[in-house]
Short mmCIF file of C-alpha atoms and ligand atoms in Angstrom, two decimals:
data_model
loop_
_atom_site.label_atom_id
_atom_site.label_comp_id
_atom_site.label_asym_id
_atom_site.label_seq_id
_atom_site.Cartn_x
_atom_site.Cartn_y
_atom_site.Cartn_z
CA MET B 14 4.16 20.88 -21.05
CA ASP B 15 1.34 19.00 -19.43
CA PHE B 16 2.66 15.71 -18.13
CA ASN B 17 -0.10 14.32 -16.18
CA SER B 18 -1.42 12.01 -18.77
CA LEU B 19 1.58 10.50 -19.41
CA THR B 20 2.54 6.66 -18.59
CA ILE B 21 5.95 5.90 -17.26
CA LYS B 22 6.90 4.62 -20.89
CA GLU B 23 5.96 7.78 -22.27
CA LEU B 24 7.60 9.81 -19.98
CA HIS B 25 10.87 7.70 -20.41
CA ALA B 26 10.39 8.02 -24.28
CA GLY B 27 9.97 11.91 -23.83
CA LEU B 28 13.39 12.07 -21.78
CA VAL B 29 15.59 9.97 -23.93
CA THR B 30 14.41 11.78 -27.24
CA LYS B 31 14.92 15.25 -25.19
CA LYS B 32 11.40 16.26 -25.99
CA PHE B 33 11.65 17.51 -22.49
CA SER B 34 14.58 17.12 -19.48
CA ALA B 35 14.32 15.31 -16.32
CA LEU B 36 14.90 18.54 -14.54
CA GLU B 37 11.72 20.25 -16.43
CA LEU B 38 10.02 17.16 -15.31
CA CYS B 39 11.12 17.56 -11.76
CA GLN B 40 10.32 21.06 -11.87
CA PHE B 41 6.66 20.41 -13.03
CA TYR B 42 5.83 18.42 -10.14
CA LEU B 43 7.55 20.80 -7.56
CA GLN B 44 5.65 23.39 -8.75
CA ARG B 45 2.44 21.44 -8.61
CA ILE B 46 3.21 20.22 -5.25
CA GLN B 47 3.61 23.89 -4.27
CA ALA B 48 0.38 25.30 -6.00
CA ASN B 49 -1.42 22.04 -4.81
CA ASP B 50 -0.84 20.40 -1.70
CA LYS B 51 -1.85 23.07 0.56
CA LYS B 52 -5.07 21.67 -0.16
CA ILE B 53 -4.61 18.18 -0.31
CA GLY B 54 -1.73 17.45 2.46
CA ALA B 55 -0.43 14.42 0.74
CA PHE B 56 3.38 15.14 1.63
CA LEU B 57 5.29 15.33 5.33
CA GLN B 58 8.12 16.37 3.48
CA VAL B 59 9.34 17.47 0.06
CA GLY B 60 13.12 17.34 -0.79
CA GLY B 61 13.21 19.83 -3.79
CA ASP B 62 17.00 20.12 -3.74
CA SER B 63 17.90 16.91 -3.87
CA ALA B 64 14.96 16.01 -6.31
CA LEU B 65 16.48 18.38 -8.70
CA LYS B 66 19.97 17.64 -7.75
CA GLN B 67 19.13 14.00 -9.01
CA ALA B 68 17.55 15.19 -11.89
CA GLY B 69 20.62 17.14 -13.23
CA ALA B 70 22.12 13.67 -12.78
CA ILE B 71 19.72 12.29 -15.28
CA ASP B 72 19.90 15.15 -17.81
CA ASN B 73 23.91 14.26 -17.85
CA LEU B 74 23.57 10.92 -18.54
CA ILE B 75 21.17 11.72 -21.42
CA ALA B 76 23.45 14.31 -22.77
CA ARG B 77 26.17 11.32 -22.46
CA LYS B 78 23.49 9.14 -24.29
CA GLU B 79 24.30 6.54 -21.76
CA ASN B 80 21.53 3.69 -21.41
CA LEU B 81 18.89 4.59 -18.81
CA GLY B 82 16.95 2.35 -16.45
CA ALA B 83 13.22 2.69 -17.14
CA LEU B 84 12.57 4.79 -13.95
CA ALA B 85 15.09 7.22 -14.70
CA GLY B 86 14.38 10.78 -14.49
CA ILE B 87 10.83 9.74 -13.36
CA PRO B 88 9.37 11.61 -10.36
CA VAL B 89 8.31 9.40 -7.54
CA ALA B 90 6.79 9.80 -3.70
CA ILE B 91 7.69 7.66 -0.59
CA LYS B 92 5.38 6.88 1.97
CA ASP B 93 7.21 8.36 5.25
CA ASN B 94 7.74 4.51 6.95
CA MET B 95 10.51 4.21 4.26
CA MET B 96 14.34 5.05 4.99
CA VAL B 97 15.58 7.69 2.42
CA LYS B 98 19.02 8.37 3.53
CA GLY B 99 18.86 12.25 4.64
CA LEU B 100 15.18 12.58 4.69
CA ASN B 101 12.81 12.40 7.46
CA CYS B 102 11.19 9.01 8.53
CA THR B 103 8.37 10.00 10.85
CA CYS B 104 6.10 7.08 10.45
CA GLY B 105 3.60 10.12 10.76
CA SER B 106 4.33 9.44 14.57
CA LYS B 107 5.44 11.89 17.17
CA ILE B 108 7.97 9.75 18.50
CA LEU B 109 9.81 9.69 15.27
CA GLU B 110 9.16 13.26 14.64
CA ASN B 111 12.70 14.38 14.10
CA TYR B 112 13.89 11.39 12.88
CA VAL B 113 16.35 11.57 9.86
CA ALA B 114 16.65 8.08 7.93
CA PRO B 115 20.90 7.25 8.21
CA PHE B 116 20.36 4.80 5.14
CA ASP B 117 18.31 4.08 2.18
CA ALA B 118 15.58 0.97 2.12
CA THR B 119 16.40 -1.37 -0.46
CA CYS B 120 13.36 -0.60 -2.47
CA ILE B 121 15.00 3.47 -2.52
CA LYS B 122 18.16 2.10 -3.20
CA LYS B 123 16.86 -0.02 -6.36
CA LEU B 124 14.91 3.07 -7.51
CA LYS B 125 17.93 5.22 -6.83
CA GLU B 126 20.00 3.01 -9.01
CA GLN B 127 17.09 3.08 -12.03
CA GLY B 128 17.58 7.02 -11.58
CA ALA B 129 14.00 7.47 -10.14
CA VAL B 130 13.56 11.09 -8.80
CA ILE B 131 12.56 11.11 -5.06
CA LEU B 132 10.34 14.31 -4.77
CA GLY B 133 9.89 13.42 -0.78
CA LYS B 134 7.89 11.88 2.00
CA THR B 135 4.42 11.33 2.41
CA ASN B 136 1.56 11.24 4.62
CA LEU B 137 0.41 7.81 6.67
CA ASP B 138 -1.35 6.48 9.44
CA GLU B 139 0.65 6.54 12.50
CA PHE B 140 3.15 3.41 11.91
CA ALA B 141 0.51 2.44 9.24
CA MET B 142 -2.19 1.89 11.60
CA GLY B 143 -5.48 2.63 9.96
CA SER B 144 -7.55 2.96 6.80
CA SER B 145 -8.10 6.84 6.41
CA THR B 146 -4.72 8.61 7.46
CA GLU B 147 -6.98 10.41 9.71
CA ARG B 148 -4.43 9.00 12.18
CA SER B 149 -1.36 10.57 11.50
CA ALA B 150 -0.06 12.61 13.95
CA PHE B 151 0.30 15.65 11.39
CA ARG B 152 -2.31 16.43 9.08
CA ALA B 153 -4.98 14.71 7.70
CA THR B 154 -4.78 14.10 3.80
CA LYS B 155 -7.79 14.96 1.36
CA ASN B 156 -8.92 12.88 -1.05
CA PRO B 157 -8.47 14.76 -4.34
CA VAL B 158 -11.53 13.39 -5.92
CA ASP B 159 -13.77 14.88 -2.90
CA THR B 160 -11.96 16.85 -0.42
CA THR B 161 -14.31 16.59 2.54
CA ARG B 162 -13.57 12.74 2.21
CA VAL B 163 -10.65 10.51 3.39
CA PRO B 164 -8.26 9.26 0.62
CA GLY B 165 -8.45 5.86 2.88
CA GLY B 166 -5.08 4.53 4.31
CA SER B 167 -2.62 3.97 5.48
CA SER B 168 -0.92 4.98 2.57
CA GLY B 169 -3.47 7.70 1.93
CA GLY B 170 -0.45 10.31 1.06
CA SER B 171 1.02 8.43 -1.65
CA THR B 172 -2.16 7.81 -3.17
CA ALA B 173 -3.61 11.16 -3.08
CA ALA B 174 -0.32 12.46 -4.58
CA VAL B 175 -0.62 10.18 -7.65
CA ALA B 176 -4.32 10.91 -8.00
CA SER B 177 -3.74 14.80 -7.95
CA ASN B 178 -0.75 14.65 -10.17
CA GLU B 179 1.89 15.48 -7.54
CA CYS B 180 4.00 12.62 -8.76
CA ALA B 181 4.50 10.53 -11.77
CA PHE B 182 3.90 7.35 -9.29
CA ALA B 183 4.57 6.20 -5.41
CA LEU B 184 5.46 3.26 -3.08
CA GLY B 185 3.23 2.42 -0.15
CA SER B 186 2.99 -0.31 2.09
CA ASP B 187 0.33 -2.96 2.90
CA THR B 188 -0.07 -4.68 5.57
CA GLY B 189 -4.00 -5.79 5.43
CA GLY B 190 -4.89 -3.63 2.70
CA SER B 191 -3.07 -0.27 2.95
CA ILE B 192 -1.75 0.09 -0.78
CA ARG B 193 -5.30 -1.58 -2.07
CA GLN B 194 -7.73 0.35 0.04
CA PRO B 195 -6.67 4.10 -0.70
CA ALA B 196 -6.20 3.07 -4.47
CA SER B 197 -9.75 2.09 -4.49
CA PHE B 198 -11.07 5.54 -3.01
CA CYS B 199 -8.96 7.61 -4.94
CA GLY B 200 -9.43 5.71 -8.30
CA VAL B 201 -5.82 4.65 -8.91
CA VAL B 202 -3.94 1.47 -9.04
CA GLY B 203 -2.37 0.15 -6.31
CA LEU B 204 -0.14 -3.41 -6.17
CA LYS B 205 0.35 -5.14 -2.88
CA PRO B 206 2.98 -8.16 -4.16
CA THR B 207 3.50 -11.92 -3.18
CA TYR B 208 5.07 -11.58 0.29
CA GLY B 209 8.82 -11.75 0.05
CA THR B 210 9.08 -10.39 -3.34
CA VAL B 211 9.91 -6.76 -2.41
CA SER B 212 12.67 -6.79 0.33
CA ARG B 213 11.24 -4.99 3.78
CA TYR B 214 14.49 -4.02 4.76
CA GLY B 215 14.31 -0.43 5.41
CA LEU B 216 10.54 -0.43 6.07
CA VAL B 217 9.63 0.38 9.58
CA ALA B 218 8.15 -2.89 10.76
CA PHE B 219 4.62 -3.00 11.64
CA ALA B 220 3.49 -6.49 11.39
CA SER B 221 6.37 -8.23 9.81
CA SER B 222 4.76 -11.50 8.63
CA LEU B 223 2.16 -9.37 6.80
CA ASP B 224 4.21 -6.05 5.44
CA GLN B 225 4.63 -5.56 1.68
CA ILE B 226 5.98 -2.81 0.00
CA GLY B 227 3.94 -1.90 -3.35
CA PRO B 228 3.43 0.69 -6.39
CA LEU B 229 0.79 3.08 -6.20
CA THR B 230 0.26 4.21 -10.04
CA LYS B 231 -2.12 5.69 -12.52
CA LYS B 232 -1.94 2.48 -14.86
CA VAL B 233 -1.41 -1.03 -14.76
CA GLU B 234 1.69 -0.75 -17.12
CA ASP B 235 3.29 1.48 -14.81
CA ALA B 236 2.79 -0.51 -11.75
CA GLU B 237 4.49 -3.36 -13.69
CA ILE B 238 7.45 -1.29 -14.42
CA VAL B 239 7.72 -0.28 -10.92
CA PHE B 240 7.48 -3.87 -9.49
CA GLU B 241 10.05 -4.92 -11.77
CA ALA B 242 12.34 -2.53 -10.39
CA ILE B 243 11.91 -2.96 -6.84
CA ALA B 244 11.49 -6.73 -6.34
CA GLY B 245 14.17 -9.23 -5.88
CA LYS B 246 16.18 -11.42 -3.05
CA ASP B 247 17.94 -9.09 -0.68
CA ALA B 248 20.57 -10.59 1.56
CA LYS B 249 19.29 -7.99 4.11
CA ASP B 250 15.77 -9.28 4.37
CA SER B 251 15.77 -13.15 4.92
CA THR B 252 12.04 -13.55 4.15
CA SER B 253 12.83 -12.14 0.41
CA VAL B 254 12.63 -14.56 -2.25
CA ASP B 255 14.16 -14.63 -5.99
CA LYS B 256 11.51 -15.14 -8.70
CA GLN B 257 12.17 -14.49 -12.28
CA VAL B 258 9.70 -11.95 -13.41
CA THR B 259 8.24 -13.30 -16.32
CA HIS B 260 6.02 -11.18 -18.95
CA ARG B 261 2.62 -12.46 -20.53
CA SER B 262 0.13 -10.75 -22.37
CA VAL B 263 -3.55 -11.36 -22.66
CA GLU B 264 -5.31 -11.15 -26.13
CA SER B 265 -8.50 -12.65 -24.98
CA LEU B 266 -10.05 -13.93 -22.01
CA LYS B 267 -11.18 -17.31 -23.65
CA GLY B 268 -10.55 -20.32 -21.64
CA LEU B 269 -9.73 -18.20 -18.57
CA LYS B 270 -11.49 -19.36 -15.10
CA ILE B 271 -12.03 -16.50 -12.61
CA GLY B 272 -13.61 -17.43 -9.27
CA ILE B 273 -15.86 -14.81 -7.29
CA PRO B 274 -16.16 -15.72 -3.81
CA LYS B 275 -19.68 -15.38 -2.46
CA GLU B 276 -18.46 -14.35 0.67
CA TYR B 277 -17.28 -11.21 -0.50
CA PHE B 278 -20.97 -10.15 -1.94
CA ALA B 279 -22.81 -10.88 1.19
CA GLU B 280 -24.04 -8.71 3.77
CA GLY B 281 -22.22 -5.15 4.47
CA ILE B 282 -21.45 -4.35 0.66
CA GLU B 283 -22.96 -0.85 -0.40
CA ARG B 284 -25.37 -1.23 -3.30
CA GLY B 285 -23.60 1.10 -5.62
CA THR B 286 -20.04 -0.68 -5.24
CA ARG B 287 -21.41 -4.17 -5.69
CA GLU B 288 -23.09 -2.67 -9.26
CA ALA B 289 -19.85 -1.51 -10.12
CA VAL B 290 -18.14 -4.69 -9.42
CA GLU B 291 -20.99 -6.80 -10.91
CA THR B 292 -20.82 -4.80 -14.15
CA ILE B 293 -17.21 -4.92 -14.71
CA ILE B 294 -17.48 -8.92 -14.00
CA LYS B 295 -20.72 -9.31 -16.34
CA LYS B 296 -18.14 -7.42 -19.21
CA ILE B 297 -15.44 -9.93 -18.67
CA GLU B 298 -17.66 -12.56 -19.12
CA ARG B 299 -18.58 -11.43 -22.31
CA GLU B 300 -15.23 -11.62 -23.19
CA GLY B 301 -15.12 -15.17 -23.12
CA ALA B 302 -13.98 -16.25 -19.50
CA GLU B 303 -16.06 -18.44 -17.47
CA ILE B 304 -17.09 -16.97 -14.55
CA VAL B 305 -17.13 -19.37 -11.50
CA GLU B 306 -18.89 -18.80 -8.03
CA ILE B 307 -16.32 -20.06 -5.37
CA SER B 308 -16.43 -20.13 -1.41
CA LEU B 309 -13.75 -19.02 0.98
CA PRO B 310 -15.46 -20.42 3.66
CA HIS B 311 -12.93 -18.97 6.51
CA THR B 312 -13.56 -15.40 5.16
CA LYS B 313 -15.44 -14.66 8.32
CA TYR B 314 -12.80 -14.94 10.57
CA ALA B 315 -10.19 -13.46 8.65
CA LEU B 316 -10.91 -9.73 10.80
CA PRO B 317 -10.44 -11.11 14.12
CA CYS B 318 -7.33 -13.64 12.89
CA TYR B 319 -5.49 -10.59 11.47
CA TYR B 320 -6.19 -8.11 14.60
CA ILE B 321 -4.53 -10.84 16.47
CA VAL B 322 -1.78 -11.63 14.30
CA ALA B 323 -0.98 -8.10 13.22
CA THR B 324 -1.41 -6.41 16.90
CA SER B 325 0.93 -9.26 18.35
CA GLU B 326 3.48 -8.43 15.79
CA ALA B 327 3.23 -4.70 16.11
CA SER B 328 3.55 -4.95 19.73
CA ALA B 329 6.79 -6.53 19.67
CA ASN B 330 8.18 -4.54 16.71
CA LEU B 331 6.97 -1.41 18.37
CA ALA B 332 9.07 -2.19 21.40
CA ARG B 333 12.27 -0.71 20.24
CA PHE B 334 10.87 2.78 20.22
CA ASP B 335 11.57 3.36 24.06
CA GLY B 336 13.10 6.71 24.22
CA ILE B 337 16.61 5.75 24.38
CA ARG B 338 17.28 4.00 20.90
CA TYR B 339 15.41 6.16 18.81
CA GLY B 340 13.55 9.96 18.23
CA LEU B 341 11.48 11.40 20.84
CA SER B 342 12.85 10.97 24.71
CA THR B 343 11.87 12.22 27.95
CA ARG B 344 15.29 11.59 29.06
CA GLY B 345 17.07 14.63 31.11
CA LYS B 346 13.66 16.36 31.49
CA GLY B 347 13.62 15.95 34.95
CA ILE B 348 13.15 11.95 34.85
CA LYS B 349 15.74 9.94 36.16
CA ASP B 350 14.82 6.36 36.09
CA LEU B 351 15.33 4.26 32.91
CA LEU B 352 11.40 2.50 33.45
CA ASN B 353 9.93 6.15 33.67
CA ILE B 354 11.78 7.40 30.42
CA TYR B 355 10.58 4.51 28.49
CA LEU B 356 6.98 5.15 29.92
CA LYS B 357 6.81 9.21 29.33
CA SER B 358 8.77 8.72 26.15
CA ARG B 359 6.07 6.15 24.96
CA GLY B 360 3.58 7.96 26.51
CA GLN B 361 3.94 11.10 24.79
CA GLY B 362 5.04 9.84 21.58
CA PHE B 363 2.57 7.02 20.55
CA GLY B 364 -0.96 8.25 19.53
CA PRO B 365 -4.24 6.53 20.51
CA GLU B 366 -4.41 3.78 18.00
CA VAL B 367 -1.07 2.53 18.11
CA LYS B 368 -1.62 2.73 21.85
CA ARG B 369 -4.76 0.59 21.49
CA ARG B 370 -2.55 -1.99 18.87
CA ILE B 371 0.25 -2.30 21.44
CA MET B 372 -2.33 -3.03 24.15
CA LEU B 373 -4.08 -5.61 22.09
CA GLY B 374 -0.70 -7.59 20.88
CA THR B 375 0.64 -7.42 24.60
CA PHE B 376 -2.49 -8.88 25.86
CA VAL B 377 -3.03 -11.66 23.28
CA LEU B 378 0.53 -12.45 23.82
CA SER B 379 0.44 -12.73 27.54
CA SER B 380 0.90 -16.02 29.31
CA GLY B 381 -2.44 -17.99 29.96
CA TYR B 382 -4.15 -16.13 26.66
CA TYR B 383 -1.29 -16.77 24.31
CA ASP B 384 -2.55 -20.25 22.97
CA ALA B 385 -6.38 -19.20 23.28
CA TYR B 386 -5.70 -16.24 21.04
CA TYR B 387 -2.16 -16.08 19.25
CA THR B 388 -1.90 -19.82 18.96
CA ARG B 389 -5.34 -20.03 17.66
CA ALA B 390 -5.32 -17.38 15.04
CA GLN B 391 -2.32 -18.83 13.55
CA LYS B 392 -4.12 -22.13 12.97
CA VAL B 393 -7.02 -19.53 11.31
CA ARG B 394 -4.28 -18.06 9.29
CA THR B 395 -3.41 -21.64 7.80
CA MET B 396 -6.85 -22.64 7.15
CA ILE B 397 -7.45 -19.18 5.67
CA LYS B 398 -4.57 -20.05 3.45
CA GLN B 399 -5.80 -22.98 2.74
CA ASP B 400 -9.28 -21.85 1.25
CA PHE B 401 -7.24 -20.14 -1.22
CA THR B 402 -5.27 -22.89 -2.62
CA ASN B 403 -8.47 -24.79 -2.59
CA ALA B 404 -9.96 -22.13 -4.89
CA PHE B 405 -6.77 -21.62 -7.03
CA SER B 406 -7.21 -25.45 -8.14
CA ILE B 407 -10.07 -24.72 -9.96
CA VAL B 408 -9.70 -20.64 -10.87
CA ASP B 409 -6.96 -18.84 -12.41
CA PHE B 410 -7.97 -15.51 -10.65
CA ILE B 411 -10.35 -14.42 -7.73
CA LEU B 412 -12.25 -11.22 -8.48
CA THR B 413 -13.70 -9.35 -5.50
CA PRO B 414 -14.49 -5.57 -4.72
CA VAL B 415 -11.49 -3.79 -2.91
CA SER B 416 -13.51 -2.22 0.16
CA PRO B 417 -17.02 -2.81 1.04
CA PHE B 418 -18.13 1.23 0.39
CA THR B 419 -16.49 4.09 -1.40
CA ALA B 420 -14.36 6.86 0.21
CA PHE B 421 -16.37 7.89 3.73
CA LYS B 422 -16.25 11.69 5.29
CA PHE B 423 -13.83 12.99 7.71
CA GLY B 424 -14.48 11.86 11.11
CA GLU B 425 -17.37 9.06 10.08
CA LYS B 426 -15.96 6.39 11.47
CA ILE B 427 -12.78 7.55 13.75
CA GLU B 428 -14.81 6.95 16.84
CA ASP B 429 -15.23 3.49 16.13
CA PRO B 430 -12.43 1.34 15.57
CA LEU B 431 -14.44 -1.61 14.77
CA LYS B 432 -16.33 0.20 11.89
CA MET B 433 -13.11 1.40 10.58
CA TYR B 434 -11.34 -1.98 11.15
CA LEU B 435 -14.20 -3.05 8.51
CA SER B 436 -12.57 -1.13 5.51
CA ASP B 437 -10.37 -3.94 5.12
CA ILE B 438 -12.53 -6.66 5.22
CA TYR B 439 -11.95 -7.75 1.61
CA THR B 440 -8.01 -7.08 1.74
CA ILE B 441 -6.87 -8.52 4.75
CA SER B 442 -7.51 -12.35 3.79
CA VAL B 443 -4.83 -11.57 0.96
CA ASN B 444 -1.96 -10.69 3.19
CA LEU B 445 -2.63 -13.48 5.88
CA ALA B 446 -2.31 -15.95 2.66
CA GLY B 447 0.71 -13.98 1.41
CA LEU B 448 -0.84 -13.63 -2.07
CA PRO B 449 -0.39 -10.86 -4.51
CA ALA B 450 -3.38 -8.67 -5.44
CA ILE B 451 -4.23 -5.41 -7.26
CA SER B 452 -6.61 -2.78 -6.89
CA LEU B 453 -7.65 -1.21 -10.29
CA PRO B 454 -10.46 1.52 -10.93
CA CYS B 455 -13.80 -0.32 -12.06
CA GLY B 456 -16.42 2.35 -11.95
CA GLN B 457 -17.82 4.96 -9.58
CA SER B 458 -20.74 4.80 -7.16
CA GLU B 459 -22.56 8.22 -6.64
CA GLY B 460 -19.42 9.92 -8.16
CA LEU B 461 -17.00 8.21 -6.18
CA PRO B 462 -14.56 5.73 -7.29
CA VAL B 463 -14.78 2.01 -6.98
CA GLY B 464 -11.75 -0.63 -7.22
CA LEU B 465 -11.81 -3.82 -8.29
CA GLN B 466 -9.37 -6.50 -6.72
CA ILE B 467 -7.47 -9.22 -8.99
CA ILE B 468 -6.29 -11.96 -6.45
CA ALA B 469 -3.89 -14.17 -8.01
CA LYS B 470 -1.57 -17.77 -6.93
CA PRO B 471 1.43 -16.75 -5.21
CA PHE B 472 3.87 -15.26 -7.50
CA ASP B 473 1.65 -14.59 -10.29
CA GLU B 474 1.95 -10.81 -10.71
CA ALA B 475 2.70 -11.22 -14.59
CA GLY B 476 -0.88 -12.71 -14.50
CA ILE B 477 -2.49 -9.64 -12.66
CA PHE B 478 -0.67 -7.08 -15.10
CA SER B 479 -1.86 -9.24 -17.99
CA LEU B 480 -5.30 -9.68 -16.89
CA GLY B 481 -5.03 -6.03 -15.33
CA LYS B 482 -4.32 -4.49 -18.48
CA PHE B 483 -7.13 -6.37 -20.31
CA ILE B 484 -9.70 -5.05 -17.88
CA GLU B 485 -8.41 -1.36 -17.89
CA ASN B 486 -9.36 -1.12 -21.56
CA LEU B 487 -12.62 -2.92 -20.68
CA VAL B 488 -13.33 0.08 -18.06
CA LYS B 489 -13.01 2.52 -20.42
CA PRO B 490 -16.28 4.16 -21.45
N1 LIG D 1 -6.14 -0.69 8.03
C1 LIG D 1 -5.32 -1.75 8.17
C2 LIG D 1 -4.71 -1.70 9.67
O1 LIG D 1 -5.14 -0.72 10.10
C3 LIG D 1 -4.46 -2.26 7.38
C4 LIG D 1 -3.26 -1.25 7.20
C5 LIG D 1 -2.20 -1.52 6.58
O2 LIG D 1 -2.26 -2.28 5.48
N2 LIG D 1 -0.95 -1.10 7.10
O3 LIG D 1 -4.03 -2.51 10.61
#
């Protein structure tokens, strides 16, 4: 049976009516991984035995006619910076190469409670720092649409797994675009929830004030189901909040006001990307939505602001990898004094991009520079947030491209960090402002997928899903 075209709801229906078993579904994906993943390189670890065991347990529940969660028996892939008890958690880094997670992240606990079947852990740029997954210490993941190109990043493994039918859905993390940008490169759906809606407990921290976990799926409806399963306040993450998940359906776009920020269609955007996004915006207008040009005037400061805030937090968060507490250690290898254990373990364990971020962050936080960089960046962050608050006093949603360009070739941007950082020019402001946003396939440019970004008011995920589903139907040829 071909499960690839089925949504999570359809898979669920098939399981409870015994059209197929959870075991069959799990075996289907494990075989697919075995046959296909040599080519794609999405997975760092496949937990075949434990996945089959989980699937068997679900089949027992079905046989006993017990009530099943929406995700029961549905196979999922997890980005390798989230803790899944008993599986590795490498963060794509040599420093955690042999680290085994001693507990489940809260989102994993929730998935397991729902009965989701965890297939394994997926590749990422080291510690989620990057936009192409070329920064993994272990392997490059290929874009399933065109294997000579990157899948985007940093959640490139999870995204490629979804796009190449190696799982029914996946989880990624998004600090500056790491769910949405790869989703747009591979032609799938990726949601970054409002900051605080999904617990970060058990997600290895990159930049704690920006990080959010979210789903990568084939359909908006699937993203909604997964989001509902993983959202909610958690005593283990004091920044998490409780928000009632609401549902809304959009029958027509009449009366809806949609903002198009002029700064996002300025220089730097590739023509094909721009045309694909403009075409869908025209269709949306024809459906009755009012399209309004808006301005987010501080957009040009978002990138520098992000690279100060994110690197500052990263330099503090990554201090814990010292060769003593976790992972790789040079202890006992002829190095006796503590300082040298720290220096050598970190020197050997971290890759070049991670070192660059730690150095940048340490510099901007150092005394004498702190106010000029860090304090200033925090003020700019407030202004970027205010831009969105102002815009949302006029419009219901904001539509933008996800990335200024489509998936690029391997090696094309790796030598020039600034070029790489530009990948996220349209996504980072959303993280700085803590807003929810989705990336949704909206067309193609020279055969490569283009993503449309819907940005909403804080906690309006329901709005995103309803509009997203409507747009998804418009995109269909
Ligand atoms: N590409 C951005 C960076 O390198 C964002 C990464 C992310 O969202 N984790 O920092």
